CSV table of N, CA and C in Angstrom, one decimal:
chain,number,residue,atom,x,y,z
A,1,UNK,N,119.2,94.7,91.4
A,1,UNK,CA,118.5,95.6,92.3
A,1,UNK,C,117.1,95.9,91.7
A,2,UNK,N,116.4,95.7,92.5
A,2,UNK,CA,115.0,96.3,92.4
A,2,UNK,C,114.2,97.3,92.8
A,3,UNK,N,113.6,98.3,92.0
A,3,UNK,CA,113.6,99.3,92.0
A,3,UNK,C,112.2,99.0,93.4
A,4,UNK,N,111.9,100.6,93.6
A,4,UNK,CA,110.8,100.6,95.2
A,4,UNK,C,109.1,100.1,94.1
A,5,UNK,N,109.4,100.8,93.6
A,5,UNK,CA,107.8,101.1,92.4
A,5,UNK,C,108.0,99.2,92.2
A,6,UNK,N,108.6,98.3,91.7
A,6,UNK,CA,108.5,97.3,91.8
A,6,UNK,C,108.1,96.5,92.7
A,7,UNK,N,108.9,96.7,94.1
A,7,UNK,CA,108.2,95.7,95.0
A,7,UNK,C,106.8,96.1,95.3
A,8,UNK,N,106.5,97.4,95.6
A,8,UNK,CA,105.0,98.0,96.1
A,8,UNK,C,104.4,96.7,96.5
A,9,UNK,N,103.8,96.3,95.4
A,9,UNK,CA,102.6,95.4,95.2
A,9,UNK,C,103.2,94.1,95.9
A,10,UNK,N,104.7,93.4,95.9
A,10,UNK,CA,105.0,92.8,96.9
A,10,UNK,C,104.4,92.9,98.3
A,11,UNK,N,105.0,94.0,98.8
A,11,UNK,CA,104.5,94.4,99.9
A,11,UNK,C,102.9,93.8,100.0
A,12,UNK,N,102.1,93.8,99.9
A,12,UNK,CA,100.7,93.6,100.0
A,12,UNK,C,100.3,92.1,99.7
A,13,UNK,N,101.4,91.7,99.2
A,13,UNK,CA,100.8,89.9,99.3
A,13,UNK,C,100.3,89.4,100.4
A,14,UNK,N,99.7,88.4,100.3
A,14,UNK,CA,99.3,87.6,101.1
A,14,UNK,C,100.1,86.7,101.5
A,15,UNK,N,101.1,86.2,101.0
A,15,UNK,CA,102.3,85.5,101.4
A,15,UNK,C,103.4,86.2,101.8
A,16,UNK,N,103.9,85.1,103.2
A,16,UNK,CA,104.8,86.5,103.6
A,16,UNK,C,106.0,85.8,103.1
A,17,UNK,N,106.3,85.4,102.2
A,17,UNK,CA,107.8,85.0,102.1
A,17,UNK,C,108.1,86.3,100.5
A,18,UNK,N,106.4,86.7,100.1
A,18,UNK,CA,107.2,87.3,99.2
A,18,UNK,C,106.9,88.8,99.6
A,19,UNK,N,106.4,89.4,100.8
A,19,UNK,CA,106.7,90.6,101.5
A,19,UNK,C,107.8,90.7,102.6
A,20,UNK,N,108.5,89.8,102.6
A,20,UNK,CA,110.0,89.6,103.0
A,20,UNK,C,110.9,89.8,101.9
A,21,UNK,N,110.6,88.9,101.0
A,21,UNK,CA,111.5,89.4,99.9
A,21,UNK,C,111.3,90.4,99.2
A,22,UNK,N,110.2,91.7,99.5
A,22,UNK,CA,110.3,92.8,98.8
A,22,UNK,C,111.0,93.3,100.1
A,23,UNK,N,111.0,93.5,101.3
A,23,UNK,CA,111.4,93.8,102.5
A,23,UNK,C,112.5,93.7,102.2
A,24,UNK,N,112.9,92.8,101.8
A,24,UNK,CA,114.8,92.4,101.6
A,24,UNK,C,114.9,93.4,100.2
A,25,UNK,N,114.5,93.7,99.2
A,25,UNK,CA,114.9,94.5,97.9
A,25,UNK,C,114.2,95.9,98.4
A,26,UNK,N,113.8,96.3,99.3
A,26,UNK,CA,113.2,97.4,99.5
A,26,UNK,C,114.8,98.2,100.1
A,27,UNK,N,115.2,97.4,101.0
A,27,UNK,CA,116.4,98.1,101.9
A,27,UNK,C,117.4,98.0,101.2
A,28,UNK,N,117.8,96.8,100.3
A,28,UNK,CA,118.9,96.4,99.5
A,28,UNK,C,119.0,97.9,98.1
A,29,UNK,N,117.5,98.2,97.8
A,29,UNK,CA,117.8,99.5,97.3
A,29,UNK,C,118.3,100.9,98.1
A,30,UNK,N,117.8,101.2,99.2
A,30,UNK,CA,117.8,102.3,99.8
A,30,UNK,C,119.7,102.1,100.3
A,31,UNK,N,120.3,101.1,100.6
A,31,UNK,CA,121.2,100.9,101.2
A,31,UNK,C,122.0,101.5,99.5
A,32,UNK,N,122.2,100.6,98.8
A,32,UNK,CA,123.0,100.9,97.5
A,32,UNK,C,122.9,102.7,97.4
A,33,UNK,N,121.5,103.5,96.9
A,33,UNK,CA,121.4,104.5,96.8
A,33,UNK,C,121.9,105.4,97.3
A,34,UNK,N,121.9,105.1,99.1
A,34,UNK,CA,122.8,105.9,100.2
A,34,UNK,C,124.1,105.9,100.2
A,35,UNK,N,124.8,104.1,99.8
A,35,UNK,CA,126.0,104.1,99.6
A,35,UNK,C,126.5,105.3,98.5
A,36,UNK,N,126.0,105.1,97.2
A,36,UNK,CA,126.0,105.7,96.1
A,36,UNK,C,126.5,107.5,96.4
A,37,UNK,N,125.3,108.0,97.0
A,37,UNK,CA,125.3,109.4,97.7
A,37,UNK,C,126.8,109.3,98.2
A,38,UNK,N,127.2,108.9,99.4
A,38,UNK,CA,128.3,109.5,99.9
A,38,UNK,C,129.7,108.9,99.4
A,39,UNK,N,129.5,107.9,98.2
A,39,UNK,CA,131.0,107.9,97.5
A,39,UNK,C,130.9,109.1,96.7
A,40,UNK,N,129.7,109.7,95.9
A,40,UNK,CA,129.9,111.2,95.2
A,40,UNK,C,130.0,111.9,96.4
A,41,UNK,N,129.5,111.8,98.0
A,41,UNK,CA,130.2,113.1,98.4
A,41,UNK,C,131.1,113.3,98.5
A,42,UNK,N,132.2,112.0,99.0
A,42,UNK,CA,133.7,111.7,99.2
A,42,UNK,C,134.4,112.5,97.5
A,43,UNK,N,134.0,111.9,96.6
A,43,UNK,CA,134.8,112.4,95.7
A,43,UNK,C,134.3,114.1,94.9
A,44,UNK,N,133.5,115.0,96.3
A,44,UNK,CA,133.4,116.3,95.5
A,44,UNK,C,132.0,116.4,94.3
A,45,UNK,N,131.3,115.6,93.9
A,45,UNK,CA,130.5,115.1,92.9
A,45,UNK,C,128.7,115.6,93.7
A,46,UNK,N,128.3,115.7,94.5
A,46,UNK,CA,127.1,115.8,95.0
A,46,UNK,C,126.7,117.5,94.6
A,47,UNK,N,125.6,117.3,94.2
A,47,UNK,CA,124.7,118.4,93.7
A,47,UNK,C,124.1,119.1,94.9
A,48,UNK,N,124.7,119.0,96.0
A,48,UNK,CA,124.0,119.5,97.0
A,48,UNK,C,124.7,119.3,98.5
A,49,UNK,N,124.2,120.4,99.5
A,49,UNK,CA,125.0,119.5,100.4
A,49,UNK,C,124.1,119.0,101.1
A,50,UNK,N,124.7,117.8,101.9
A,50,UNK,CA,124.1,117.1,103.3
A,50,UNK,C,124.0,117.8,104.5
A,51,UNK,N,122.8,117.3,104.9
A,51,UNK,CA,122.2,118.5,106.5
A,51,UNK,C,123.0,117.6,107.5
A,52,UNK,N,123.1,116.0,107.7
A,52,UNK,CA,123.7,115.4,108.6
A,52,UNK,C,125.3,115.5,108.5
A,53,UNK,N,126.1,115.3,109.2
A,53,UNK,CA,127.1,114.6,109.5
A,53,UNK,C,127.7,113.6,108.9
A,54,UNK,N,128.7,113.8,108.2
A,54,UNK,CA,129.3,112.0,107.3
A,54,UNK,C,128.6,111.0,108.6
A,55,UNK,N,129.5,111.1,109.8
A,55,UNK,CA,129.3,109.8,110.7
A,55,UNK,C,128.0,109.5,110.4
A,56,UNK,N,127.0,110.4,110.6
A,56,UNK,CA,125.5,109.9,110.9
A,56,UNK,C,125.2,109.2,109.5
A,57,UNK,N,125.4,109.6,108.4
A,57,UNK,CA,125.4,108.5,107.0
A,57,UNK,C,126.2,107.0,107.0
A,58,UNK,N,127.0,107.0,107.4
A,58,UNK,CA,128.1,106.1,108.0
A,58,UNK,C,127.6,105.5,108.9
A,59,UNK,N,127.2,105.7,110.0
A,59,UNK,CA,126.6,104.5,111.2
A,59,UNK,C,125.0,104.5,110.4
A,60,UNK,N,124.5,104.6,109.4
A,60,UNK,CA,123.1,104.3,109.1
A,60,UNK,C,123.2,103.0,108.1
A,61,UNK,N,124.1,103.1,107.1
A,61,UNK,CA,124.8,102.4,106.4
A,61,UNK,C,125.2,101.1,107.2
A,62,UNK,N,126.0,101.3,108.0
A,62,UNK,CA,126.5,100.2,108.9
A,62,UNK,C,125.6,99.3,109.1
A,63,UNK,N,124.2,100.4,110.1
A,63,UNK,CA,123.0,99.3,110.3
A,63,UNK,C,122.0,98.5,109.2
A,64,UNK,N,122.1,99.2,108.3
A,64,UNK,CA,121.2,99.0,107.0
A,64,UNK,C,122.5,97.2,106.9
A,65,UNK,N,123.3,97.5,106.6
A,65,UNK,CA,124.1,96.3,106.4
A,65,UNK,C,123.9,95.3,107.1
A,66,UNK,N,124.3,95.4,108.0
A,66,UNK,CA,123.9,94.2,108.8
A,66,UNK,C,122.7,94.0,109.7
A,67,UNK,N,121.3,94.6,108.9
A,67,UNK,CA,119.9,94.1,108.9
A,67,UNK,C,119.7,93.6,107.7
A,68,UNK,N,120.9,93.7,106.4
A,68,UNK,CA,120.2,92.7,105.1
A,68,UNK,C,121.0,91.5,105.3
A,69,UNK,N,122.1,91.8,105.8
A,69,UNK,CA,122.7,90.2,106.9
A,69,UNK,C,121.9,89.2,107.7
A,70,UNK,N,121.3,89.9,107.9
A,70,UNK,CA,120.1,89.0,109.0
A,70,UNK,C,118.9,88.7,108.2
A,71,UNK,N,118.4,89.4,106.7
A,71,UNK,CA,117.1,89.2,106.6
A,71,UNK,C,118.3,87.8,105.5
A,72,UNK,N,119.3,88.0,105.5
A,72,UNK,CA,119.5,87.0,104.3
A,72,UNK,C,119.6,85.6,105.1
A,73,UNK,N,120.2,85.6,106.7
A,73,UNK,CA,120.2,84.2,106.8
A,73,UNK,C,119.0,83.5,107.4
A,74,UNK,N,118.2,84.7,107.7
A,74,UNK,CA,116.6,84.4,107.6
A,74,UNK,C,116.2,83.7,106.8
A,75,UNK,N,116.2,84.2,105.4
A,75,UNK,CA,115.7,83.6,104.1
A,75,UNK,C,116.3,82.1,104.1
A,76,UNK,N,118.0,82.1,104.4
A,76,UNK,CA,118.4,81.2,103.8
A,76,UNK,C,117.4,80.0,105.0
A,77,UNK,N,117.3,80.1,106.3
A,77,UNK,CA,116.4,79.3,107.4
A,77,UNK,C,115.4,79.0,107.0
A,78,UNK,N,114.9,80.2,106.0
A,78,UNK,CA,113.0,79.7,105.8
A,78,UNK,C,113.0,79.5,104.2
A,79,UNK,N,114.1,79.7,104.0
A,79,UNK,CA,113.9,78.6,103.2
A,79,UNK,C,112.9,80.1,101.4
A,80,UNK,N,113.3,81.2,101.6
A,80,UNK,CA,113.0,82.1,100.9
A,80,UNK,C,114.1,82.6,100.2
A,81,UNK,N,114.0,82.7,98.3
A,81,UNK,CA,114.7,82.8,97.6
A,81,UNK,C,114.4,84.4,97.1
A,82,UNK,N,116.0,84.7,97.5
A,82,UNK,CA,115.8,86.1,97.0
A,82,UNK,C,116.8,86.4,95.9
């Protein structure tokens, strides 16, 4: 996993296969992170509470998933190694 402070400068390339592949490690962190969050909320462990609704964490998750599904068989089409 790669951290956000890492890709940054991805983002700004001039080549887009490697501002897709920070695009692809940009979400692939934020997805882990969020997962992360609601197994500590499930097991009592969160320093805080959440404003939304499990579901609404849960269907965001869902989507986040299967848009790194799609950026992956993207890559694997164009031919971009992530």
């Amino acid at each position: 996993m790669k951290s956000l402070k890492e890709t940054a400068a991805m983002m700004s390339s001039s080549d887009y296969r490697e501002r897709f592949a920070a695009e692809y490690y940009q979400l692939e962190t934020r997805y882990i992170k969020l997962n992360t969050m609601v197994e500590k909320w499930d097991k009592g462990e969160l320093n805080f509470i959440p404003t939304c609704p499990r579901a609404t964490y849960d269907f965001q998750l869902k989507a986040m998933n299967e848009y790194l599904g799609i950026l992956q068989i993207r890559a694997k089409i164009e031919n971009i190694e992530l």
